[in-house]
JSON list of C-alpha atoms in Angstrom, two decimals:
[
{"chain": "A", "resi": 1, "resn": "UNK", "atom": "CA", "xyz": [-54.67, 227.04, 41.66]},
{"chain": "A", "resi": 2, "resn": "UNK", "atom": "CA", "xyz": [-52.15, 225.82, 39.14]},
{"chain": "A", "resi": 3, "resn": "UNK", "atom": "CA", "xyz": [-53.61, 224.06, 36.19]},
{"chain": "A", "resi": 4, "resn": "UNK", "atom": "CA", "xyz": [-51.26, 220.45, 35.89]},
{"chain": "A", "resi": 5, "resn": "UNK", "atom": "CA", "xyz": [-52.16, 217.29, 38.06]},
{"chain": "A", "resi": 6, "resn": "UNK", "atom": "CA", "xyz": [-49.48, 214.36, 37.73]},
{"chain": "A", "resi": 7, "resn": "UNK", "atom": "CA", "xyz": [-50.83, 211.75, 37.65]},
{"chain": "A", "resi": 8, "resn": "UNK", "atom": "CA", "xyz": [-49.51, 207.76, 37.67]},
{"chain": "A", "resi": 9, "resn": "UNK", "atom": "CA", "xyz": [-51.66, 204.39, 37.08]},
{"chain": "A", "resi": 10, "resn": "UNK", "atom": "CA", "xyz": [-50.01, 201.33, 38.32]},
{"chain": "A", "resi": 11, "resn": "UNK", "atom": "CA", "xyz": [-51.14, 198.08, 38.09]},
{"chain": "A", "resi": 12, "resn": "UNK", "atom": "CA", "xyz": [-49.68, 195.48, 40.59]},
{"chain": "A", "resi": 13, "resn": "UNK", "atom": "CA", "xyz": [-48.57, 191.67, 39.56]},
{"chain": "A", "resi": 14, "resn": "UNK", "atom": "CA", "xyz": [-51.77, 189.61, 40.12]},
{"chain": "A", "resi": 15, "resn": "UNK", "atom": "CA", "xyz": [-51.07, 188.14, 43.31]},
{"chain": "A", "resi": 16, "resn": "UNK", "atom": "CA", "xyz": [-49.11, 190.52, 44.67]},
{"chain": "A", "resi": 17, "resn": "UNK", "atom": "CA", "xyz": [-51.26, 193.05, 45.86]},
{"chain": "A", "resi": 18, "resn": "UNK", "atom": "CA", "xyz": [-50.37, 192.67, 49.43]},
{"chain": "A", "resi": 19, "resn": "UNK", "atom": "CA", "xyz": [-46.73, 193.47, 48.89]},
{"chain": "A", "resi": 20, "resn": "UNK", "atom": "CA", "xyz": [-47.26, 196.11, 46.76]},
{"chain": "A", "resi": 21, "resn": "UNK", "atom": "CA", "xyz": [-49.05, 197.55, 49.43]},
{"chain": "A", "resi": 22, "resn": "UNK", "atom": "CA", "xyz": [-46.49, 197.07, 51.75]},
{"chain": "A", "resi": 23, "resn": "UNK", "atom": "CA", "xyz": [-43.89, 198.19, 49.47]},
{"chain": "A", "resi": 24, "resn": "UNK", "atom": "CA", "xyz": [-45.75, 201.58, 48.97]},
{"chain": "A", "resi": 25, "resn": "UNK", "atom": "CA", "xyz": [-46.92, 202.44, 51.84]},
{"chain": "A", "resi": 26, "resn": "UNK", "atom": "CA", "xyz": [-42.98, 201.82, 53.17]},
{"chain": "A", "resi": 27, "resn": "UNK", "atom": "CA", "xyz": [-41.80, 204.01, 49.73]},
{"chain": "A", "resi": 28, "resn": "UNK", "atom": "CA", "xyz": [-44.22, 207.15, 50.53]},
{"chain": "A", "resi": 29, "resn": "UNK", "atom": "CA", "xyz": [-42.84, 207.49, 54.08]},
{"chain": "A", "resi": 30, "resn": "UNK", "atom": "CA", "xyz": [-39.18, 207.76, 52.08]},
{"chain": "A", "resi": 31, "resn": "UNK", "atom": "CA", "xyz": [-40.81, 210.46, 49.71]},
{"chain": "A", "resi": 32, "resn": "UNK", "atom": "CA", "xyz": [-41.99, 212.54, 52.78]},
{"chain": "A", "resi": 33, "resn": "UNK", "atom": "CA", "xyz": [-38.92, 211.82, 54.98]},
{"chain": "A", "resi": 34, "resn": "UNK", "atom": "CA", "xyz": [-37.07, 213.36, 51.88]},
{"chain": "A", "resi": 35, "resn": "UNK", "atom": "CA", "xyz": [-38.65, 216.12, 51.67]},
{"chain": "A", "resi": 36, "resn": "UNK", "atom": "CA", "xyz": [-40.08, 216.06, 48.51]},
{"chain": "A", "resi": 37, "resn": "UNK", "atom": "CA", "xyz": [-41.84, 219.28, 47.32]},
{"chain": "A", "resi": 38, "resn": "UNK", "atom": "CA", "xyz": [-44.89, 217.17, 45.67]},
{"chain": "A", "resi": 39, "resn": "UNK", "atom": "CA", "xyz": [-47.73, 215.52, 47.65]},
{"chain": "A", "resi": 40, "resn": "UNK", "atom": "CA", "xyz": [-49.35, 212.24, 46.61]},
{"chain": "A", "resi": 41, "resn": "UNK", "atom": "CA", "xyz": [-52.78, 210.93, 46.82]},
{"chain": "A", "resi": 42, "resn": "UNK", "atom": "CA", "xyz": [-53.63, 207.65, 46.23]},
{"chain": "A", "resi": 43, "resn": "UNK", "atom": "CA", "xyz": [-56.87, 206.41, 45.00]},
{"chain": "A", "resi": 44, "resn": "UNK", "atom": "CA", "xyz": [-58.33, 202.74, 43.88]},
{"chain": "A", "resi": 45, "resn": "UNK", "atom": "CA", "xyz": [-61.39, 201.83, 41.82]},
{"chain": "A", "resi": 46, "resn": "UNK", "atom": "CA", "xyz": [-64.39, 200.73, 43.59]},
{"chain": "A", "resi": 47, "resn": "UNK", "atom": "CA", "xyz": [-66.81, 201.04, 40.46]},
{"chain": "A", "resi": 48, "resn": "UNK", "atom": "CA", "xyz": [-64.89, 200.17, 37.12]},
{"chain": "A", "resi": 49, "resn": "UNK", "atom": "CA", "xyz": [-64.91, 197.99, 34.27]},
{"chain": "A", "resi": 50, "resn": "UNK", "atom": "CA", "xyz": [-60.88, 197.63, 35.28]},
{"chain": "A", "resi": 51, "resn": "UNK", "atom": "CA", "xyz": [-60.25, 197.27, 39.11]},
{"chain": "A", "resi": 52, "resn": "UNK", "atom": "CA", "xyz": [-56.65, 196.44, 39.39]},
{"chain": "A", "resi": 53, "resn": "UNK", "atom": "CA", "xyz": [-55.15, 199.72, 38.74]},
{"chain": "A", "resi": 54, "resn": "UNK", "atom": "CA", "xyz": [-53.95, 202.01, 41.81]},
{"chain": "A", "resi": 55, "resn": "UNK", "atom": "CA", "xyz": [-53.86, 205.94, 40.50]},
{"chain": "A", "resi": 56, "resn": "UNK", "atom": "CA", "xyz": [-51.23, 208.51, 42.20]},
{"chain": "A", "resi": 57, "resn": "UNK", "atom": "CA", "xyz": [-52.09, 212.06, 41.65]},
{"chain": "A", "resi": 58, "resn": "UNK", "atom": "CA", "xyz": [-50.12, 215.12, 43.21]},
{"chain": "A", "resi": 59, "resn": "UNK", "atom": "CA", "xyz": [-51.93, 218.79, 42.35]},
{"chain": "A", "resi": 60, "resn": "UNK", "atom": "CA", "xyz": [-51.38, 221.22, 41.27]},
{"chain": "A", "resi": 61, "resn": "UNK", "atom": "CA", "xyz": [-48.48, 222.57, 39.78]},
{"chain": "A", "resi": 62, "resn": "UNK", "atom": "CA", "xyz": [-47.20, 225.14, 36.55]},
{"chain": "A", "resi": 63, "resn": "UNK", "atom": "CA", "xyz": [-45.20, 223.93, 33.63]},
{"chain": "A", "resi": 64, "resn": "UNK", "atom": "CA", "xyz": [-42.39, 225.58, 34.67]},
{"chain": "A", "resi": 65, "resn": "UNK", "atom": "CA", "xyz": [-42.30, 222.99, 37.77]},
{"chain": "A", "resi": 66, "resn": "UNK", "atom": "CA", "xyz": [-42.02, 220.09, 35.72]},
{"chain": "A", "resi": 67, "resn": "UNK", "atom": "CA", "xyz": [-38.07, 220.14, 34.60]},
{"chain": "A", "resi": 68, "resn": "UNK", "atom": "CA", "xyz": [-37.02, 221.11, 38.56]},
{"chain": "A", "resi": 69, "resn": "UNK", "atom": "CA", "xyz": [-39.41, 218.54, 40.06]},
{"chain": "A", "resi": 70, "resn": "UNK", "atom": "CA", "xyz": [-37.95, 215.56, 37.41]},
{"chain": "A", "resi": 71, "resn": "UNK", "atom": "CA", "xyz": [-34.21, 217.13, 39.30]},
{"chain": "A", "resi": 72, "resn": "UNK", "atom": "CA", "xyz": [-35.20, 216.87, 42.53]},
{"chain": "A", "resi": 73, "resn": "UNK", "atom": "CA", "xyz": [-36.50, 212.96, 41.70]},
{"chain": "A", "resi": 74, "resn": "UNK", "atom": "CA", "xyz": [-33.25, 211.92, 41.07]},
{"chain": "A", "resi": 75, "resn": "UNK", "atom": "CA", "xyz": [-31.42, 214.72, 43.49]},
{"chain": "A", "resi": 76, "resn": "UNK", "atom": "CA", "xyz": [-33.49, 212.62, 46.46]},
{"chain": "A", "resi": 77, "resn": "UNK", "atom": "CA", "xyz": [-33.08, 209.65, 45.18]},
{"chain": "A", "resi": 78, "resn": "UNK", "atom": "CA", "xyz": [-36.95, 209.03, 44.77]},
{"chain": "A", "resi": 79, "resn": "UNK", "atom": "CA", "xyz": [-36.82, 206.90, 41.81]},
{"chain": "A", "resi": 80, "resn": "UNK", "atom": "CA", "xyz": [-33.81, 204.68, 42.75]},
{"chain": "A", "resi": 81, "resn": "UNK", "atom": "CA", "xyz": [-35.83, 203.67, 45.99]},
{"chain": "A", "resi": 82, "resn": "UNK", "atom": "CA", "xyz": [-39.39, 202.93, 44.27]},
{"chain": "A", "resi": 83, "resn": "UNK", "atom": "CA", "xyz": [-37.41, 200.90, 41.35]},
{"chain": "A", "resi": 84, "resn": "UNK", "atom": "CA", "xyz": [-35.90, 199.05, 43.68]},
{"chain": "A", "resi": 85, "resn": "UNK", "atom": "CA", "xyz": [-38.77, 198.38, 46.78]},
{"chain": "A", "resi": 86, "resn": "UNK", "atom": "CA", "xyz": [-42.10, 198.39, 44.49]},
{"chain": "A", "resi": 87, "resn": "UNK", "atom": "CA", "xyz": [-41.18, 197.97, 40.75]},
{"chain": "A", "resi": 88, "resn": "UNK", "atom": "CA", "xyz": [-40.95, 194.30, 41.55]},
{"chain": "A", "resi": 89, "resn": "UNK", "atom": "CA", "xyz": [-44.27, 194.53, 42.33]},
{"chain": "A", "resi": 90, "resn": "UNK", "atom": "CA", "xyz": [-45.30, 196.55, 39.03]},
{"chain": "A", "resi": 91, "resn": "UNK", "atom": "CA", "xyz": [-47.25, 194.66, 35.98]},
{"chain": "A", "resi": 92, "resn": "UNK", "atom": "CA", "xyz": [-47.46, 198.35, 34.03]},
{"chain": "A", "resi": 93, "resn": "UNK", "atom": "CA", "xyz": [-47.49, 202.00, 34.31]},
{"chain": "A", "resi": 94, "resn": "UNK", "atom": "CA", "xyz": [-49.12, 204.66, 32.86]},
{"chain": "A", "resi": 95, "resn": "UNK", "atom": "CA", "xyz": [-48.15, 208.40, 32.96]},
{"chain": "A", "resi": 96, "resn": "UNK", "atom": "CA", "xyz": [-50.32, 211.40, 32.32]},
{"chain": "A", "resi": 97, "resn": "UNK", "atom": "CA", "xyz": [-50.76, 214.91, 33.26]},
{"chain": "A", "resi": 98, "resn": "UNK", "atom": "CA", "xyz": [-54.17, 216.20, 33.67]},
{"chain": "A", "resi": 99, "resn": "UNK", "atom": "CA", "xyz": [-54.85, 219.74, 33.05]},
{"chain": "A", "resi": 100, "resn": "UNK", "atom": "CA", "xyz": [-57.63, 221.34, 35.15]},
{"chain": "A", "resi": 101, "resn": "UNK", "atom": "CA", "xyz": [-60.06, 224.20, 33.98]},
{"chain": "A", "resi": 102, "resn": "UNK", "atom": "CA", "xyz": [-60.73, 226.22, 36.78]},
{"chain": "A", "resi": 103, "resn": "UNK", "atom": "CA", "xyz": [-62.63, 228.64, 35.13]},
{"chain": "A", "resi": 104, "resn": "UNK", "atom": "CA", "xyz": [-65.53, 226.39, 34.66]},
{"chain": "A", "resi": 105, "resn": "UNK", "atom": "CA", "xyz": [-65.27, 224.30, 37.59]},
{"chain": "A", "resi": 106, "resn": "UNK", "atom": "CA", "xyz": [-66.55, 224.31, 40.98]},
{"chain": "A", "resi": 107, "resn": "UNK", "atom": "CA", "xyz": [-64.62, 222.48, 43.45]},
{"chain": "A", "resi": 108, "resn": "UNK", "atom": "CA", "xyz": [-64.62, 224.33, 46.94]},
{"chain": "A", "resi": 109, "resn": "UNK", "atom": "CA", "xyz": [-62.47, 224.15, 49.75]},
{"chain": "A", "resi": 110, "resn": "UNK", "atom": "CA", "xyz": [-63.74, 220.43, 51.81]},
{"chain": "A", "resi": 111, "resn": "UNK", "atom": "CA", "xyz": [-64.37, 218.57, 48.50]},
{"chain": "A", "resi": 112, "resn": "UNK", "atom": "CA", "xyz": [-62.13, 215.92, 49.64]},
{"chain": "A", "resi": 113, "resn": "UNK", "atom": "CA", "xyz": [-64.43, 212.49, 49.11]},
{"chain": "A", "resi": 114, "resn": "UNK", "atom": "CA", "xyz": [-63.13, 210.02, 49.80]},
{"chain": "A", "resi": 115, "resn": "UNK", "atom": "CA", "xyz": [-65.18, 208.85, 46.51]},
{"chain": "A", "resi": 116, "resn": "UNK", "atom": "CA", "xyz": [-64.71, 210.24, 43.54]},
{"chain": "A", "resi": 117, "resn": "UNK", "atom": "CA", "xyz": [-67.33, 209.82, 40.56]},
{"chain": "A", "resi": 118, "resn": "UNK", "atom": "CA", "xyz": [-65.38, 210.43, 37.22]},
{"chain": "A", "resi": 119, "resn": "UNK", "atom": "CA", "xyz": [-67.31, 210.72, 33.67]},
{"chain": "A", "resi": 120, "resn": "UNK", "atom": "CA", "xyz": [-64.65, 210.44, 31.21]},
{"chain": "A", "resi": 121, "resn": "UNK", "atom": "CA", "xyz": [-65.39, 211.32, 27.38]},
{"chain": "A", "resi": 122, "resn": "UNK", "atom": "CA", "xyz": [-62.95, 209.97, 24.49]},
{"chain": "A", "resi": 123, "resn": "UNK", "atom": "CA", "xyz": [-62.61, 213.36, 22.32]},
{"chain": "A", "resi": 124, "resn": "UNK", "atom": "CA", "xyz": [-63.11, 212.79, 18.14]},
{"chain": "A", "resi": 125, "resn": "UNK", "atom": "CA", "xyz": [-61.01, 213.93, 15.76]},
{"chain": "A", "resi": 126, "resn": "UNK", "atom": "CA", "xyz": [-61.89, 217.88, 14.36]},
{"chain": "A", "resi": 127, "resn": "UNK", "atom": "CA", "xyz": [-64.69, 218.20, 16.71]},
{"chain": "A", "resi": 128, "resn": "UNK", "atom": "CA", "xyz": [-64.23, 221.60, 16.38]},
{"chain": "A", "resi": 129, "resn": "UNK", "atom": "CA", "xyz": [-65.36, 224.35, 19.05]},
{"chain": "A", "resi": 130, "resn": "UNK", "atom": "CA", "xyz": [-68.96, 223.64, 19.37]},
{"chain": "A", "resi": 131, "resn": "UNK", "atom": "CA", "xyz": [-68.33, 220.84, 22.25]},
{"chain": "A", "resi": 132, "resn": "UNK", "atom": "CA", "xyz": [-65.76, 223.26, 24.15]},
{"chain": "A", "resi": 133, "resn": "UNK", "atom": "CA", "xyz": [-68.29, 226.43, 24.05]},
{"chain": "A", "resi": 134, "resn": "UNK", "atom": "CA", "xyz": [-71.17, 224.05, 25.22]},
{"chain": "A", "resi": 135, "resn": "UNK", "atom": "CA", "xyz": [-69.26, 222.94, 27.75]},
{"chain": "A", "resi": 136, "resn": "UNK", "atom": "CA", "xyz": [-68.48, 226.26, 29.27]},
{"chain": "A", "resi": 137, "resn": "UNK", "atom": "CA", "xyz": [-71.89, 227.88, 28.55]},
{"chain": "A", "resi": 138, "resn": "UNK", "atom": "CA", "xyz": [-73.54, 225.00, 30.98]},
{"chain": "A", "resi": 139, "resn": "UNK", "atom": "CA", "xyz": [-70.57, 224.85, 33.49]},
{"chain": "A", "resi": 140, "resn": "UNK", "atom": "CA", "xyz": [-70.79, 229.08, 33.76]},
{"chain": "A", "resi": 141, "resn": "UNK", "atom": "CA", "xyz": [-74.75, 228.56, 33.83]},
{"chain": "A", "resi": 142, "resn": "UNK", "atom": "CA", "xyz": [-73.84, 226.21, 36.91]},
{"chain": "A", "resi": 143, "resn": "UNK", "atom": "CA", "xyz": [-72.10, 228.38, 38.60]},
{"chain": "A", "resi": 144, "resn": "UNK", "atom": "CA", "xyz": [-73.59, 231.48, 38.21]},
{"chain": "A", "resi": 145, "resn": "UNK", "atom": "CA", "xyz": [-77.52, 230.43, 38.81]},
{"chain": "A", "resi": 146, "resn": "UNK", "atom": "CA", "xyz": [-76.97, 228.25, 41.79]},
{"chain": "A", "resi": 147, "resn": "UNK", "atom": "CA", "xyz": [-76.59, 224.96, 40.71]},
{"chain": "A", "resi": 148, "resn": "UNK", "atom": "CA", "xyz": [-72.79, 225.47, 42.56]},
{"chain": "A", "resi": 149, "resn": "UNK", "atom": "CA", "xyz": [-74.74, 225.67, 45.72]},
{"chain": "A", "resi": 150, "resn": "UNK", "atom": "CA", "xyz": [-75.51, 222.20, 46.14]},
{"chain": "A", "resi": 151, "resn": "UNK", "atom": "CA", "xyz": [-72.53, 220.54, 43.64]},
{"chain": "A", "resi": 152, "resn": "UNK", "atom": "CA", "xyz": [-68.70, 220.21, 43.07]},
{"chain": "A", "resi": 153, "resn": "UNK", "atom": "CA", "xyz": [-67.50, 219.42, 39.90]},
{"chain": "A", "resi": 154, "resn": "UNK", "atom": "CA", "xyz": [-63.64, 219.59, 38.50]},
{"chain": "A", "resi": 155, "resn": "UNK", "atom": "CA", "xyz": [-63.27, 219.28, 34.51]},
{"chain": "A", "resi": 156, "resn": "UNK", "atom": "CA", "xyz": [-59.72, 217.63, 33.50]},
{"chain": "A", "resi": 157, "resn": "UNK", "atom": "CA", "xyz": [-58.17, 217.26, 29.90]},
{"chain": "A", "resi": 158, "resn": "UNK", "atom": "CA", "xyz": [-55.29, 214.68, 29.85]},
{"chain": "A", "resi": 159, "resn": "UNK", "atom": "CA", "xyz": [-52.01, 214.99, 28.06]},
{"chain": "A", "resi": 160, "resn": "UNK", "atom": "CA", "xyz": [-50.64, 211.55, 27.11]},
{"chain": "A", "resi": 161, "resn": "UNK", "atom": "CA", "xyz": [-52.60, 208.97, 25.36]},
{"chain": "A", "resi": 162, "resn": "UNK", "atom": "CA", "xyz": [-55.98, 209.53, 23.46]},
{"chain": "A", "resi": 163, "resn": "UNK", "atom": "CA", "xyz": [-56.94, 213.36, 23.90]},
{"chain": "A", "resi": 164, "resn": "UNK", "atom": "CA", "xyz": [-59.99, 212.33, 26.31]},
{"chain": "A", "resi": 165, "resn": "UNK", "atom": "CA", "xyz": [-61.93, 214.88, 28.64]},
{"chain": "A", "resi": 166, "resn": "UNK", "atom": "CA", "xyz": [-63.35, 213.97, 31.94]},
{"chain": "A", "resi": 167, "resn": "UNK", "atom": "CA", "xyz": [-65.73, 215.53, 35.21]},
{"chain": "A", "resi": 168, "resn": "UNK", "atom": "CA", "xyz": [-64.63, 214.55, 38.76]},
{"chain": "A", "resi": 169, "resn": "UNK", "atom": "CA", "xyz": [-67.30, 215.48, 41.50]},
{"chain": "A", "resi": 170, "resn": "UNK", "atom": "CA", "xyz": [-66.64, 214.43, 45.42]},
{"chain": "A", "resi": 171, "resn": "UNK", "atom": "CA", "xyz": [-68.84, 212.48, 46.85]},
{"chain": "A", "resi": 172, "resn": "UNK", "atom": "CA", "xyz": [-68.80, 212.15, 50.82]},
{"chain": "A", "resi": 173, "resn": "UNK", "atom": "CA", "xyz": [-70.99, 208.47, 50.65]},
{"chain": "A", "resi": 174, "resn": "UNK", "atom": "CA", "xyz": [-71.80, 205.94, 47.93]},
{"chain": "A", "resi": 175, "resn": "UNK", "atom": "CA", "xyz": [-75.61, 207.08, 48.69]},
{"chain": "A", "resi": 176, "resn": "UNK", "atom": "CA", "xyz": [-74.69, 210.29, 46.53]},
{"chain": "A", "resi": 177, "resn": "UNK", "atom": "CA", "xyz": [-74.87, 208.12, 43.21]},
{"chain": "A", "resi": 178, "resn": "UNK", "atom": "CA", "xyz": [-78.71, 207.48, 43.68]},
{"chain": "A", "resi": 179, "resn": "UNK", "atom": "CA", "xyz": [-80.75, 210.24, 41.12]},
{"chain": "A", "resi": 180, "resn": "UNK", "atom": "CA", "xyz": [-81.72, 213.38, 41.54]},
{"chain": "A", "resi": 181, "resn": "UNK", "atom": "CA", "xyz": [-85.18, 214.91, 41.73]},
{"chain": "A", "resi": 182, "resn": "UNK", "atom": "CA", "xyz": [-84.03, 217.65, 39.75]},
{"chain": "A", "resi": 183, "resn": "UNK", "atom": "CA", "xyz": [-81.32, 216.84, 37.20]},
{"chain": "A", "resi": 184, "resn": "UNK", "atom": "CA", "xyz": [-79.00, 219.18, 35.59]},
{"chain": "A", "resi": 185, "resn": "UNK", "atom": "CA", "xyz": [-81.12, 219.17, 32.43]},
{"chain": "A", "resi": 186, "resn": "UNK", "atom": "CA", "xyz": [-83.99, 220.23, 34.41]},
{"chain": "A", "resi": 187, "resn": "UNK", "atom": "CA", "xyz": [-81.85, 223.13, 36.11]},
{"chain": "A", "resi": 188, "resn": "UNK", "atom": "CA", "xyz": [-80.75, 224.04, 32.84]},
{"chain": "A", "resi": 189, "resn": "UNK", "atom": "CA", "xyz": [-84.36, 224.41, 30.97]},
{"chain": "A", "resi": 190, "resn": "UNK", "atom": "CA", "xyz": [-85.55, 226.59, 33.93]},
{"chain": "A", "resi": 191, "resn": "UNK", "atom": "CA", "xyz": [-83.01, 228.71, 33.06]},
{"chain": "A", "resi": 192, "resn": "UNK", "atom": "CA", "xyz": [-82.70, 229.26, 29.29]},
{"chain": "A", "resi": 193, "resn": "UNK", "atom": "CA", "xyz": [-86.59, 228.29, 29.45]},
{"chain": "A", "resi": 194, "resn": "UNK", "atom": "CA", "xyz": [-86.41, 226.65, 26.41]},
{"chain": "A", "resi": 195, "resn": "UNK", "atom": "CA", "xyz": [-86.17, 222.18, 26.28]},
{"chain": "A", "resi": 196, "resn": "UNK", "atom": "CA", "xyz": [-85.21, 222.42, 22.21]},
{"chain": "A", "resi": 197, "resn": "UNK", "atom": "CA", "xyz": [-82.18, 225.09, 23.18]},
{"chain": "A", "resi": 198, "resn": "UNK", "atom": "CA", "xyz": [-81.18, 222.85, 26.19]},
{"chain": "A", "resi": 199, "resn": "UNK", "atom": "CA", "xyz": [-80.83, 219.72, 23.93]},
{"chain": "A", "resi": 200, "resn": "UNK", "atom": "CA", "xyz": [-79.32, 221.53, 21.07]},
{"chain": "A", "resi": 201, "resn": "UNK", "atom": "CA", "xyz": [-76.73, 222.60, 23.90]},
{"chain": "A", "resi": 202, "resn": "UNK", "atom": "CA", "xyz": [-76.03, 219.04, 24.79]},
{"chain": "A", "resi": 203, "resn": "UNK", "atom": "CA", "xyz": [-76.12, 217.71, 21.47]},
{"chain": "A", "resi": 204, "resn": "UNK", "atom": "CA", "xyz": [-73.53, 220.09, 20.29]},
{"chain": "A", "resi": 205, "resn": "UNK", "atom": "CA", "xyz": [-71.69, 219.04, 23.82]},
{"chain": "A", "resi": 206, "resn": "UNK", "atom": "CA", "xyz": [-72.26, 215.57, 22.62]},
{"chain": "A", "resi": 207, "resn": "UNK", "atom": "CA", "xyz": [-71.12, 215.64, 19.37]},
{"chain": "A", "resi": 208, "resn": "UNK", "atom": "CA", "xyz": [-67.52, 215.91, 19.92]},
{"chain": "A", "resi": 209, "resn": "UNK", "atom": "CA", "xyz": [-67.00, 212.67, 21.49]},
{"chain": "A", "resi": 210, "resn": "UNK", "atom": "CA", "xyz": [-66.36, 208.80, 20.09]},
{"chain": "A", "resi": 211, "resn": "UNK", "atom": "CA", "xyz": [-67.33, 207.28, 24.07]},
{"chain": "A", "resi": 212, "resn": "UNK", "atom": "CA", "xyz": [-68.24, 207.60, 28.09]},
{"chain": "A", "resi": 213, "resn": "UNK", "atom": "CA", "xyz": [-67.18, 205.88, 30.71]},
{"chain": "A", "resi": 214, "resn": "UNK", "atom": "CA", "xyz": [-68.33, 206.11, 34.40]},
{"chain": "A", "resi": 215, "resn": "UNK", "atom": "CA", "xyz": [-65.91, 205.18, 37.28]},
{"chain": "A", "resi": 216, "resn": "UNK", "atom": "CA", "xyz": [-65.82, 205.23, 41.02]},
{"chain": "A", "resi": 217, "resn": "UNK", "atom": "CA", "xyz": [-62.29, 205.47, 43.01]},
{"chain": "A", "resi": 218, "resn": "UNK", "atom": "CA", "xyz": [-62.22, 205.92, 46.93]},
{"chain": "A", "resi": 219, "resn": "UNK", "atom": "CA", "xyz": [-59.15, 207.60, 48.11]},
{"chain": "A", "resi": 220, "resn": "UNK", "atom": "CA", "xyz": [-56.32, 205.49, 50.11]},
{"chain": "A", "resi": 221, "resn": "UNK", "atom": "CA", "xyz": [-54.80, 207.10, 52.66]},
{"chain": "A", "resi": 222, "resn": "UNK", "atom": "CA", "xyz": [-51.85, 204.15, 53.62]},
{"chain": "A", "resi": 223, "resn": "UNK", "atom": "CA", "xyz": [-50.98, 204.70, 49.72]},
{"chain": "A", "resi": 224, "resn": "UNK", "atom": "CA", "xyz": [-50.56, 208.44, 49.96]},
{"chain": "A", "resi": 225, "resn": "UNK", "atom": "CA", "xyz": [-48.23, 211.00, 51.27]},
{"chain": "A", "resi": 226, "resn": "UNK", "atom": "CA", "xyz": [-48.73, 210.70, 54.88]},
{"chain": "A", "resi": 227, "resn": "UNK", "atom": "CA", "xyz": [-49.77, 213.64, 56.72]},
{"chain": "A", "resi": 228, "resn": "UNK", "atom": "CA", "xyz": [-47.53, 215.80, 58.58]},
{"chain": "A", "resi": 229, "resn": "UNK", "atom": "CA", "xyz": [-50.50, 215.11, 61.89]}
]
């Protein structure tokens, strides 16, 4: 696939969640009676430090698409109808694109939640390559020793804002956040056979970030593109 996700975080006007709602729900049939080339899922948090925020994502696309899709925005009079039917309705935006490495992810065809567990790392200054080459060495060791067989996992880097790194994996029930038997670390010292190599692995993983945070969204279908069915 293509490696950008667009990606919007709106916050509605406390107390006015309801309309919102109504507003976008109204807005995204527009979008699709328009034609637009770009389809929209919609997600909210259900585990989050922050739960007012509503995130609209639309994957996957190539650089290249981003000057003819901002066109066609304005061409189909996209933005002219959400300013005027939601904005109103709009405490803040935010707007990112995500970038998704493929190589070292493992997200196969049905990985479609509707939760979404989301481990997102603040990146440090000069970090340097160790964290990036960890990274891959444990995502290829996932996929190529059978850990794949059993997990999904998509890794993101976001342009916009503080360079942060995060790991999506679908989840098809809440009951998929209780613990493992066997964790990854486990997986991963069967395999190199060695605990000190394993830790100096995710220490040097480690060691390029300032923070973590752990989220939860559930997908919202009556806030998405709605289905041609």
């Amino acid at each position: 696939p293509a490696p950008l996700t667009d990606v919007w975080w709106v916050v509605p006007k406390q107390g006015m969640q309801a309309e919102f709602t109504a507003a976008v729900t109204k807005h995204m049939a527009f979008r699709a009676k328009a034609g637009e080339s770009h389809s929209w899922m919609a997600f909210r948090p259900v585990i989050a430090k922050n739960m007012t925020p509503v995130q609209f994502r639309s994957c996957c696309f190539e650089y290249a698409d981003l000057d003819p899709y901002q066109a066609e925005r304005q061409e189909l009079g996209l933005n002219d109808d959400w300013n005027k039917n939601v904005d109103p309705y709009v405490d803040h935006y935010h707007h990112y694109y995500d970038v998704n490495d493929w190589e070292n992810s493992h997200w196969p065809e049905g990985s479609n939640g509707p939760y979404y567990a989301v481990t997102t790392w603040k990146l440090k200054e000069n970090s340097g390559p160790g964290p990036g080459k960890a990274r891959k060495t444990f995502s290829q060791m996932a996929k190529k020793e059978g850990w794949a067989e059993d997990h999904n996992w998509l890794w993101l880097q976001t342009i916009g804002g503080s360079p942060q790194l995060a790991v999506v994996s679908s989840m098809a029930s809440l009951a998929e956040l209780a613990p493992e038997e066997t964790t990854f670390f486990d997986f991963a010292v069967e395999q190199m056979g060695s605990e000190e190599d394993v830790m100096k692995m995710f220490e040097s993983f480690g060691s390029g970030f300032a923070s973590s945070d752990f989220t939860v969204w559930m997908y919202d279908a009556e806030l998405s593109t709605p289905s041609e069915d």
